[in-house]
Tab-separated table of C-alpha atoms in Angstrom:
chain	number	residue	atom	x	y	z
A	1	MET	CA	-0.338	-19.590	18.103
A	2	ASP	CA	0.952	-16.088	18.844
A	3	SER	CA	-0.595	-14.264	21.788
A	4	MET	CA	-2.419	-10.971	21.255
A	5	TYR	CA	0.575	-9.085	22.654
A	6	GLU	CA	2.993	-10.841	20.278
A	7	ILE	CA	0.743	-9.963	17.334
A	8	LEU	CA	0.444	-6.317	18.392
A	9	MET	CA	4.195	-5.897	18.851
A	10	ARG	CA	4.725	-6.925	15.204
A	11	LEU	CA	2.440	-4.166	13.914
A	12	PRO	CA	4.032	-0.928	12.575
A	13	LEU	CA	2.312	1.229	15.180
A	14	PHE	CA	3.942	-0.650	18.057
A	15	HIS	CA	7.531	-1.039	16.796
A	16	GLY	CA	10.027	-0.321	19.572
A	17	VAL	CA	7.428	-0.412	22.364
A	18	SER	CA	8.096	-2.372	25.543
A	19	TYR	CA	5.752	-5.141	26.694
A	20	SER	CA	4.791	-3.175	29.807
A	21	ARG	CA	4.007	-0.036	27.785
A	22	LEU	CA	1.934	-2.077	25.356
A	23	SER	CA	0.022	-3.634	28.242
A	24	GLU	CA	-0.855	-0.134	29.440
A	25	VAL	CA	-2.091	0.873	25.999
A	26	VAL	CA	-4.215	-2.264	25.659
A	27	GLY	CA	-5.857	-1.523	28.975
A	28	ASN	CA	-6.792	2.023	27.944
A	29	THR	CA	-7.714	1.624	24.265
A	30	LYS	CA	-10.794	0.274	22.508
A	31	PHE	CA	-9.541	-2.322	20.038
A	32	HIS	CA	-11.922	-3.941	17.563
A	33	PHE	CA	-10.993	-7.359	16.192
A	34	LEU	CA	-12.821	-8.203	12.970
A	35	LYS	CA	-12.949	-11.425	10.943
A	36	TYR	CA	-13.636	-11.728	7.208
A	37	LEU	CA	-14.273	-14.795	5.093
A	38	LYS	CA	-12.690	-15.333	1.681
A	39	GLY	CA	-14.311	-12.919	-0.778
A	40	ASP	CA	-15.694	-10.560	1.875
A	41	ARG	CA	-15.372	-6.849	1.159
A	42	ILE	CA	-13.132	-5.146	3.736
A	43	VAL	CA	-13.025	-1.655	2.226
A	44	GLU	CA	-15.115	-0.091	-0.537
A	45	ALA	CA	-13.587	2.659	-2.680
A	46	GLY	CA	-15.066	6.021	-1.709
A	47	GLU	CA	-16.086	5.128	1.838
A	48	PRO	CA	-14.847	7.361	4.691
A	49	CYS	CA	-11.616	6.324	6.415
A	50	THR	CA	-12.643	6.539	10.076
A	51	HIS	CA	-10.436	3.781	11.516
A	52	ILE	CA	-6.878	2.579	11.087
A	53	LYS	CA	-6.937	-1.048	9.920
A	54	PHE	CA	-4.107	-3.502	10.632
A	55	ILE	CA	-4.069	-6.951	9.034
A	56	ILE	CA	-3.245	-9.440	11.795
A	57	SER	CA	-3.946	-12.693	9.921
A	58	GLY	CA	-4.683	-13.796	6.386
A	59	SER	CA	-4.379	-11.455	3.414
A	60	ALA	CA	-6.350	-8.981	1.306
A	61	ARG	CA	-6.356	-8.030	-2.357
A	62	VAL	CA	-6.232	-4.246	-2.604
A	63	SER	CA	-7.038	-2.460	-5.873
A	64	ILE	CA	-7.159	1.109	-7.129
A	65	VAL	CA	-8.963	1.950	-10.381
A	66	ASN	CA	-9.174	5.184	-12.372
A	67	SER	CA	-12.504	6.890	-13.043
A	68	ASP	CA	-13.270	5.165	-16.360
A	69	GLY	CA	-12.120	1.739	-15.164
A	70	ARG	CA	-9.443	1.285	-17.828
A	71	PHE	CA	-6.445	1.478	-15.491
A	72	LYS	CA	-6.104	-0.675	-12.356
A	73	VAL	CA	-3.259	-1.543	-9.986
A	74	SER	CA	-3.736	-4.459	-7.588
A	75	GLN	CA	-1.581	-5.763	-4.754
A	76	THR	CA	-1.785	-8.268	-1.927
A	77	LEU	CA	-1.336	-7.091	1.663
A	78	SER	CA	-0.853	-9.391	4.637
A	79	MET	CA	0.239	-9.318	8.290
A	80	PRO	CA	1.525	-6.814	9.518
A	81	ASP	CA	0.434	-4.391	6.770
A	82	VAL	CA	-1.890	-1.430	7.360
A	83	ILE	CA	-4.601	-0.685	4.803
A	84	ALA	CA	-4.090	2.822	3.327
A	85	PRO	CA	-3.175	4.555	6.635
A	86	GLU	CA	-2.444	7.929	4.965
A	87	TYR	CA	-6.165	8.522	4.402
A	88	LEU	CA	-6.976	8.684	8.114
A	89	PHE	CA	-5.740	12.303	8.204
A	90	GLY	CA	-5.571	15.263	5.814
A	91	ARG	CA	-8.076	16.686	3.333
A	92	ALA	CA	-8.837	13.438	1.497
A	93	THR	CA	-10.226	11.025	4.097
A	94	ARG	CA	-12.066	8.651	1.779
A	95	TYR	CA	-10.464	5.438	0.596
A	96	PRO	CA	-9.409	5.494	-3.073
A	97	ILE	CA	-8.946	1.722	-2.899
A	98	SER	CA	-11.075	-1.366	-2.446
A	99	ALA	CA	-9.951	-4.379	-0.398
A	100	VAL	CA	-11.271	-7.946	-0.474
A	101	ALA	CA	-10.234	-10.862	1.762
A	102	LEU	CA	-8.263	-13.497	-0.180
A	103	GLU	CA	-8.739	-16.039	2.622
A	104	PRO	CA	-10.085	-15.991	6.176
A	105	THR	CA	-8.566	-12.707	7.365
A	106	GLY	CA	-8.376	-10.920	10.706
A	107	LEU	CA	-8.139	-7.163	11.215
A	108	LEU	CA	-7.390	-4.997	14.209
A	109	GLN	CA	-9.345	-1.767	13.811
A	110	ILE	CA	-8.844	1.355	15.932
A	111	GLU	CA	-11.173	4.341	15.693
A	112	LYS	CA	-9.486	7.624	14.740
A	113	GLN	CA	-9.998	9.387	18.095
A	114	GLU	CA	-8.648	6.364	19.976
A	115	TYR	CA	-5.677	6.237	17.623
A	116	VAL	CA	-4.922	9.920	18.223
A	117	LYS	CA	-4.931	9.206	21.970
A	118	ILE	CA	-2.333	6.495	21.417
A	119	LEU	CA	-0.158	8.842	19.343
A	120	ASN	CA	-0.293	11.493	22.040
A	121	SER	CA	0.575	9.033	24.799
A	122	ASP	CA	4.135	8.215	23.717
A	123	PRO	CA	6.631	9.707	21.193
A	124	VAL	CA	7.452	6.191	19.926
A	125	PHE	CA	3.919	5.815	18.536
A	126	LEU	CA	4.062	9.267	16.984
A	127	PHE	CA	7.446	8.547	15.405
A	128	ASN	CA	6.119	5.318	13.862
A	129	ILE	CA	3.210	7.002	12.075
A	130	LEU	CA	5.306	10.013	11.024
A	131	ASN	CA	7.884	7.668	9.535
A	132	ASN	CA	5.161	5.870	7.590
A	133	LEU	CA	3.668	9.097	6.257
A	134	SER	CA	7.105	10.479	5.368
A	135	VAL	CA	7.973	7.404	3.308
A	136	ASN	CA	4.767	7.879	1.309
A	137	ALA	CA	5.476	11.584	0.746
A	138	GLN	CA	9.065	10.948	-0.359
A	139	LYS	CA	8.108	8.321	-2.924
A	140	SER	CA	5.868	10.919	-4.587
A	141	VAL	CA	8.791	13.339	-4.962
A	142	GLU	CA	10.991	10.633	-6.459
A	143	GLY	CA	8.171	9.721	-8.822
A	144	VAL	CA	7.649	13.282	-10.062
A	145	LEU	CA	11.361	13.531	-10.867
A	146	ALA	CA	11.158	10.280	-12.811
A	147	LEU	CA	8.137	11.511	-14.757
A	148	THR	CA	9.852	14.726	-15.823
A	149	THR	CA	13.355	13.515	-16.654
A	150	GLY	CA	13.424	9.746	-16.309
A	151	SER	CA	13.331	6.877	-18.746
A	152	LEU	CA	10.177	4.928	-19.545
A	153	GLU	CA	11.324	2.264	-17.066
A	154	GLU	CA	11.460	4.867	-14.327
A	155	ARG	CA	8.027	6.200	-15.228
A	156	ILE	CA	6.537	2.720	-15.042
A	157	ALA	CA	8.283	2.244	-11.694
A	158	PHE	CA	6.738	5.487	-10.448
A	159	TRP	CA	3.197	4.302	-11.176
A	160	ILE	CA	3.835	1.058	-9.323
A	161	VAL	CA	5.529	2.633	-6.297
A	162	ALA	CA	3.035	5.507	-6.002
A	163	LEU	CA	-0.033	3.262	-6.162
A	164	THR	CA	1.118	0.437	-3.886
A	165	GLN	CA	2.364	0.029	-0.327
A	166	ARG	CA	5.772	-1.067	0.907
A	167	GLY	CA	4.534	-4.542	1.866
A	168	GLY	CA	2.576	-5.091	-1.351
A	169	THR	CA	3.155	-8.361	-3.237
A	170	ASP	CA	1.694	-9.964	-6.392
A	171	ILE	CA	1.404	-6.487	-7.924
A	172	VAL	CA	-0.425	-6.305	-11.242
A	173	LEU	CA	-1.005	-3.268	-13.471
A	174	SER	CA	-4.076	-3.982	-15.619
A	175	CYS	CA	-4.595	-1.859	-18.729
A	176	ARG	CA	-4.626	-2.303	-22.508
A	177	GLN	CA	-1.165	-1.768	-23.977
A	178	ARG	CA	-2.353	0.928	-26.383
A	179	ASP	CA	-3.801	2.917	-23.485
A	180	LEU	CA	-0.526	2.595	-21.573
A	181	TYR	CA	1.810	3.736	-24.314
A	182	SER	CA	-0.553	6.622	-25.060
A	183	LEU	CA	-0.529	7.510	-21.371
A	184	PHE	CA	3.277	7.531	-21.281
A	185	GLY	CA	3.478	9.443	-24.562
A	186	VAL	CA	5.698	6.926	-26.387
A	187	GLN	CA	5.480	4.841	-29.552
A	188	ARG	CA	4.265	1.263	-29.273
A	189	SER	CA	7.634	-0.079	-30.447
A	190	SER	CA	9.498	1.813	-27.690
A	191	PHE	CA	6.970	0.700	-25.088
A	192	ILE	CA	7.214	-2.995	-26.030
A	193	ALA	CA	11.018	-2.819	-26.208
A	194	THR	CA	11.111	-1.402	-22.679
A	195	LEU	CA	8.807	-4.137	-21.375
A	196	GLU	CA	10.887	-6.825	-23.084
A	197	ASN	CA	14.059	-5.399	-21.537
A	198	MET	CA	12.498	-5.300	-18.075
A	199	LYS	CA	11.240	-8.867	-18.494
A	200	ALA	CA	14.688	-10.082	-19.566
A	201	ARG	CA	16.134	-8.603	-16.363
A	202	GLY	CA	13.542	-10.392	-14.241
A	203	LEU	CA	11.699	-7.238	-13.191
A	204	ILE	CA	8.300	-7.957	-14.758
A	205	ASP	CA	6.212	-10.319	-16.822
A	206	PHE	CA	3.535	-9.014	-19.195
A	207	ASN	CA	0.864	-9.735	-21.767
A	208	GLN	CA	-1.575	-7.649	-23.819
A	209	HIS	CA	-3.581	-6.585	-20.769
A	210	GLU	CA	-1.348	-6.880	-17.693
A	211	ILE	CA	2.100	-6.069	-16.349
A	212	CYS	CA	3.013	-8.300	-13.400
A	213	ILE	CA	5.666	-6.873	-11.079
A	214	LYS	CA	8.159	-9.438	-9.772
A	215	SER	CA	9.483	-7.187	-6.976
A	216	ARG	CA	8.245	-3.838	-5.728
A	217	ALA	CA	11.648	-3.300	-4.104
A	218	GLU	CA	13.254	-3.372	-7.561
A	219	MET	CA	10.843	-0.649	-8.715
A	220	VAL	CA	11.852	1.444	-5.705
A	221	SER	CA	15.508	0.863	-6.581
A	222	LEU	CA	14.946	2.232	-10.092
A	223	LEU	CA	13.650	5.494	-8.648
A	224	ALA	CA	16.286	5.641	-5.919
A	225	SER	CA	19.125	5.210	-8.409
A	226	THR	CA	17.692	8.079	-10.454
A	227	SER	CA	17.506	10.451	-7.481
A	228	GLU	CA	21.119	9.658	-6.551
A	229	ASP	CA	22.530	10.412	-10.047
């Protein structure tokens, strides 16, 4: 079994940090280790984001749903993912997502003020969080470009990339097909043809109510190729 230090050094916050520096941080920071059973609620949509939450064992099913409940995107996060870290700062500091443990799951939770102390203690920690936040900001720009000038494939990719995290797996977009093609402003025939083409290329699988994403990285590649053209 990995030691606590080995687990911490695999987390995004501590990338590039020496063992001795990490030991110093551990000695001066209040860490909270939480355990959840399968089916336990980890985060409720709308609750304040007051702590940064790292998954250190197990996995969680994370979902975001629109206001009328007709549109939902779900993903699985596991070690060493962080649950919605961008909502710890800024104007919107309430979780838009819910998270439920898929199995016995462990979290490392750090209160916001303690986390700020860590960021101020070493530029490596600050760089790690800035890099994370920058990636999230850049994917939004790529997505807006796809929405305005891109193909239907690229617009679908934008929804997936914008509403999931880099480490997300088993991604599912749940919505009735007629609501989706109305949302994208296309005819049903064009929408189904696009889905069939994406399925044939191994990007997705789909039925009347769900689109299952085979690889989030492939969705990112669709947007990246557009921005490079």
